Tab-separated table of C-alpha atoms and ligand atoms in Angstrom:
chain	number	residue	atom	x	y	z
A	1	UNK	CA	18.091	200.932	-72.750
A	2	UNK	CA	19.245	198.684	-75.550
A	3	UNK	CA	22.903	198.428	-76.449
A	4	UNK	CA	24.196	200.966	-78.960
A	5	UNK	CA	25.718	199.722	-82.199
A	6	UNK	CA	28.593	201.694	-83.694
A	7	UNK	CA	29.493	200.403	-87.155
A	8	UNK	CA	33.186	200.822	-87.899
A	9	UNK	CA	33.668	202.183	-91.394
A	10	UNK	CA	37.042	200.409	-91.478
A	11	UNK	CA	35.123	197.508	-93.038
A	12	UNK	CA	33.153	199.719	-95.463
A	13	UNK	CA	33.934	200.384	-99.138
A	14	UNK	CA	36.499	203.195	-98.878
A	15	UNK	CA	35.790	204.260	-102.466
A	16	UNK	CA	32.177	204.943	-101.525
A	17	UNK	CA	32.321	206.025	-97.877
A	18	UNK	CA	29.570	208.667	-98.065
A	19	UNK	CA	27.060	206.127	-99.348
A	20	UNK	CA	28.216	203.544	-96.801
A	21	UNK	CA	27.713	205.986	-93.925
A	22	UNK	CA	24.247	206.922	-95.208
A	23	UNK	CA	23.399	203.226	-95.504
A	24	UNK	CA	24.292	202.352	-91.892
A	25	UNK	CA	22.592	205.536	-90.679
A	26	UNK	CA	19.341	204.506	-92.408
A	27	UNK	CA	19.807	200.907	-91.223
A	28	UNK	CA	19.669	202.070	-87.595
A	29	UNK	CA	23.252	202.646	-86.466
A	30	UNK	CA	23.428	204.558	-83.171
A	31	UNK	CA	26.919	205.979	-83.678
A	32	UNK	CA	29.399	206.012	-86.562
A	33	UNK	CA	32.767	204.641	-85.427
A	34	UNK	CA	35.787	206.228	-87.098
A	35	UNK	CA	39.067	204.302	-86.798
A	36	UNK	CA	42.023	206.646	-87.241
A	37	UNK	CA	45.354	204.795	-87.577
A	38	UNK	CA	48.820	206.240	-87.979
A	39	UNK	CA	51.104	203.336	-88.971
A	40	UNK	CA	53.078	204.013	-85.785
A	41	UNK	CA	50.905	203.311	-82.738
A	42	UNK	CA	49.219	200.566	-84.795
A	43	UNK	CA	50.585	198.744	-87.853
A	44	UNK	CA	48.033	200.179	-90.284
A	45	UNK	CA	47.088	203.566	-91.788
A	46	UNK	CA	43.557	204.809	-92.459
A	47	UNK	CA	42.379	208.417	-92.732
A	48	UNK	CA	42.513	211.798	-91.040
A	49	UNK	CA	40.409	214.917	-90.432
A	50	UNK	CA	39.640	215.804	-94.103
A	51	UNK	CA	37.852	212.477	-94.618
A	52	UNK	CA	35.908	212.977	-91.367
A	53	UNK	CA	34.897	216.483	-92.485
A	54	UNK	CA	33.637	215.154	-95.831
A	55	UNK	CA	31.643	212.389	-94.125
A	56	UNK	CA	30.075	214.913	-91.748
A	57	UNK	CA	27.775	216.035	-94.581
A	58	UNK	CA	26.294	212.537	-94.918
A	59	UNK	CA	24.806	211.938	-91.461
A	60	UNK	CA	23.737	213.594	-88.231
A	61	UNK	CA	24.602	210.538	-86.138
A	62	UNK	CA	27.230	210.854	-83.419
A	63	UNK	CA	30.772	210.537	-84.764
A	64	UNK	CA	32.605	208.204	-82.385
A	65	UNK	CA	36.252	208.830	-83.195
A	66	UNK	CA	38.786	206.192	-82.118
A	67	UNK	CA	42.253	207.673	-82.372
A	68	UNK	CA	45.008	205.085	-82.719
A	69	UNK	CA	47.693	207.713	-83.109
A	70	UNK	CA	50.757	208.552	-81.034
A	71	UNK	CA	51.188	211.271	-79.953
A	72	UNK	CA	47.580	212.490	-80.132
A	73	UNK	CA	47.351	215.902	-78.439
A	74	UNK	CA	48.436	217.934	-81.473
A	75	UNK	CA	45.618	216.470	-83.596
A	76	UNK	CA	42.675	216.698	-81.204
A	77	UNK	CA	41.537	220.129	-82.344
A	78	UNK	CA	41.597	219.117	-86.012
A	79	UNK	CA	39.392	216.098	-85.322
A	80	UNK	CA	37.014	218.205	-83.234
A	81	UNK	CA	36.753	220.808	-86.021
A	82	UNK	CA	36.219	218.046	-88.597
A	83	UNK	CA	33.032	217.072	-86.778
A	84	UNK	CA	33.875	214.345	-84.271
A	85	UNK	CA	31.427	214.404	-81.346
A	86	UNK	CA	33.239	211.939	-79.126
A	87	UNK	CA	37.007	211.535	-79.193
A	88	UNK	CA	38.729	208.507	-77.682
A	89	UNK	CA	42.468	208.363	-77.130
A	90	UNK	CA	44.516	205.329	-76.161
A	91	UNK	CA	45.958	205.418	-72.647
A	92	UNK	CA	49.076	203.753	-74.115
A	93	UNK	CA	49.510	206.469	-76.753
A	94	UNK	CA	49.622	209.600	-74.653
A	95	UNK	CA	52.159	210.447	-71.974
A	96	UNK	CA	49.800	212.743	-70.087
A	97	UNK	CA	46.380	211.136	-70.281
A	98	UNK	CA	44.739	213.628	-67.952
A	99	UNK	CA	45.945	216.491	-70.150
A	100	UNK	CA	44.681	214.835	-73.357
A	101	UNK	CA	41.248	214.432	-71.752
A	102	UNK	CA	41.220	218.034	-70.615
A	103	UNK	CA	41.990	219.147	-74.176
A	104	UNK	CA	39.075	217.110	-75.557
A	105	UNK	CA	36.664	218.500	-72.941
A	106	UNK	CA	37.991	222.006	-73.602
A	107	UNK	CA	37.055	221.544	-77.261
A	108	UNK	CA	33.494	220.827	-76.130
A	109	UNK	CA	33.558	217.142	-77.096
A	110	UNK	CA	32.852	213.919	-75.229
A	111	UNK	CA	36.024	212.253	-74.020
A	112	UNK	CA	36.928	208.584	-74.073
A	113	UNK	CA	39.882	206.414	-73.129
A	114	UNK	CA	40.702	203.200	-74.976
A	115	UNK	CA	42.644	200.371	-73.353
A	116	UNK	CA	44.403	197.600	-75.261
A	117	UNK	CA	43.539	194.055	-74.143
A	118	UNK	CA	46.662	193.771	-71.958
A	119	UNK	CA	46.376	197.221	-70.358
A	120	UNK	CA	45.147	197.194	-66.746
A	121	UNK	CA	42.109	199.189	-65.621
A	122	UNK	CA	44.289	201.071	-63.130
A	123	UNK	CA	45.183	203.414	-65.993
A	124	UNK	CA	41.790	205.120	-65.749
A	125	UNK	CA	41.225	205.078	-61.994
A	126	UNK	CA	42.172	208.731	-61.445
A	127	UNK	CA	40.577	210.166	-64.598
A	128	UNK	CA	37.119	208.624	-64.217
A	129	UNK	CA	35.462	211.945	-63.514
A	130	UNK	CA	36.679	213.324	-66.858
A	131	UNK	CA	35.298	210.428	-68.879
A	132	UNK	CA	32.205	210.004	-71.012
A	133	UNK	CA	33.338	206.655	-72.361
A	134	UNK	CA	35.712	203.751	-71.727
A	135	UNK	CA	36.613	201.714	-74.799
A	136	UNK	CA	37.849	198.239	-73.987
A	137	UNK	CA	39.656	196.723	-76.962
A	138	UNK	CA	38.589	193.131	-77.501
A	139	UNK	CA	41.311	192.679	-80.144
A	140	UNK	CA	44.751	194.224	-80.523
A	141	UNK	CA	44.021	197.382	-82.514
A	142	UNK	CA	45.033	197.768	-86.148
A	143	UNK	CA	42.789	195.591	-88.262
A	144	UNK	CA	39.184	194.560	-88.740
A	145	UNK	CA	38.070	190.954	-88.770
A	146	UNK	CA	40.249	189.667	-85.909
A	147	UNK	CA	39.246	187.098	-83.298
A	148	UNK	CA	37.667	188.275	-80.029
A	149	UNK	CA	39.894	187.959	-76.928
A	150	UNK	CA	37.712	186.310	-74.222
A	151	UNK	CA	39.774	187.598	-71.262
A	152	UNK	CA	38.245	191.038	-71.847
A	153	UNK	CA	34.817	189.804	-70.718
A	154	UNK	CA	35.997	189.840	-67.102
A	155	UNK	CA	37.493	193.280	-67.706
A	156	UNK	CA	34.049	194.527	-68.799
A	157	UNK	CA	32.536	193.274	-65.534
A	158	UNK	CA	35.324	194.927	-63.556
A	159	UNK	CA	35.091	198.278	-65.339
A	160	UNK	CA	31.341	198.319	-64.722
A	161	UNK	CA	32.015	198.027	-60.978
A	162	UNK	CA	34.749	200.666	-61.144
A	163	UNK	CA	32.455	203.150	-62.920
A	164	UNK	CA	29.604	202.673	-60.440
A	165	UNK	CA	26.879	205.251	-60.986
A	166	UNK	CA	28.939	207.590	-63.149
A	167	UNK	CA	27.292	208.197	-66.555
A	168	UNK	CA	30.135	206.586	-68.533
A	169	UNK	CA	29.535	204.417	-71.603
A	170	UNK	CA	31.267	201.035	-71.706
A	171	UNK	CA	32.182	200.335	-75.310
A	172	UNK	CA	33.959	197.304	-76.767
A	173	UNK	CA	35.742	197.102	-80.093
A	174	UNK	CA	36.904	194.100	-82.084
A	175	UNK	CA	35.539	190.666	-82.895
A	176	UNK	CA	31.942	191.597	-82.068
A	177	UNK	CA	29.790	188.952	-83.765
A	178	UNK	CA	26.462	187.232	-83.124
A	179	UNK	CA	28.466	184.725	-81.039
A	180	UNK	CA	30.269	187.247	-78.817
A	181	UNK	CA	27.647	190.032	-78.585
A	182	UNK	CA	25.297	188.232	-76.136
A	183	UNK	CA	28.194	187.608	-73.709
A	184	UNK	CA	29.281	191.247	-73.936
A	185	UNK	CA	25.764	192.538	-73.338
A	186	UNK	CA	25.387	190.227	-70.354
A	187	UNK	CA	28.723	191.482	-68.961
A	188	UNK	CA	27.440	195.062	-69.096
A	189	UNK	CA	28.578	196.852	-72.251
A	190	UNK	CA	26.460	199.813	-73.340
A	191	UNK	CA	27.930	200.206	-76.834
A	192	UNK	CA	29.512	197.778	-79.301
A	193	UNK	CA	31.694	198.634	-82.279
A	194	UNK	CA	31.264	196.244	-85.178
A	195	UNK	CA	33.014	196.386	-88.532
A	196	UNK	CA	32.973	193.130	-90.443
A	197	UNK	CA	29.759	191.933	-88.744
A	198	UNK	CA	27.839	195.004	-90.010
A	199	UNK	CA	29.418	195.641	-93.426
A	200	UNK	CA	28.808	192.178	-94.830
A	201	UNK	CA	26.623	191.485	-97.803
A	202	UNK	CA	25.206	194.529	-99.563
A	203	UNK	CA	23.709	197.640	-97.982
A	204	UNK	CA	20.236	196.066	-97.845
A	205	UNK	CA	21.563	193.607	-95.242
A	206	UNK	CA	23.074	196.146	-92.836
A	207	UNK	CA	19.845	196.524	-90.817
A	208	UNK	CA	19.518	192.747	-90.427
A	209	UNK	CA	23.194	192.472	-89.474
A	210	UNK	CA	22.791	195.089	-86.735
A	211	UNK	CA	19.545	193.586	-85.447
A	212	UNK	CA	21.311	190.214	-85.141
A	213	UNK	CA	23.998	191.801	-82.946
A	214	UNK	CA	21.418	193.466	-80.705
A	215	UNK	CA	19.881	190.030	-80.207
B	1	LIG	C1	40.448	197.729	-84.819
B	1	LIG	C2	39.389	198.797	-84.915
B	1	LIG	C3	38.023	198.261	-84.947
B	1	LIG	C4	37.709	197.361	-86.120
B	1	LIG	C5	36.744	196.317	-85.643
B	1	LIG	O1	41.662	198.317	-84.506
B	1	LIG	O2	39.489	199.683	-83.805
B	1	LIG	O3	37.071	199.307	-84.841
B	1	LIG	O4	37.183	198.028	-87.214
B	1	LIG	O5	36.522	195.420	-86.677
B	1	LIG	P1	35.740	194.062	-86.466
B	1	LIG	O6	34.383	194.400	-85.930
B	1	LIG	O7	35.710	193.470	-87.839
B	1	LIG	O8	36.540	193.234	-85.489
B	2	LIG	ZN1	37.857	201.174	-83.340
């Protein structure tokens, strides 16, 4: 199966988010990646559940919600109710990762864990059977348009071995471009988040931009 592309609306026009989401949906996006930032876990602030709920009316594509908030447990239900289908928490942002994952599964949603570039894979070893997705950060989270960190390529190969035959998506996020995408695909990713590489030019170019990433 070909790699999934999850455009990050962080790089979209925030004054026209509904139209931007419809545009990437029609251009062939597999998932819609929602970057939620709190100005505490990461040095930037974006949006919360009300914006997600409003966007829900604009597409039926899977909402891939990347929570960069600490703590996260108290907000999981609100994001589930707002329409997120898949909720990813950072291992570094929750004291009881297993509990956070149980909450997400209890809400009937797919559960993911994100790891910063410097965070070892050991963090997920004992929660693998609760996971639908592992999100390996290929930049330090907080901003779009940053440079890809090449050390994560080896981490992708290692997480693929760790997962084995479990049906867990391997997603990467940050610095995905036409230069880095082929290496990531070869290493074994099943989904790639892309912000600036998708939302460049006008909406008529989004399909071409995504096709270029798929290779
Ligand atoms: C960064 C976010 C990413 C970001 C990626 O903290 O999690 O999703 O939007 O942006 P690009 O693709 O421009 O590196
Ligand atoms: Zn993200």
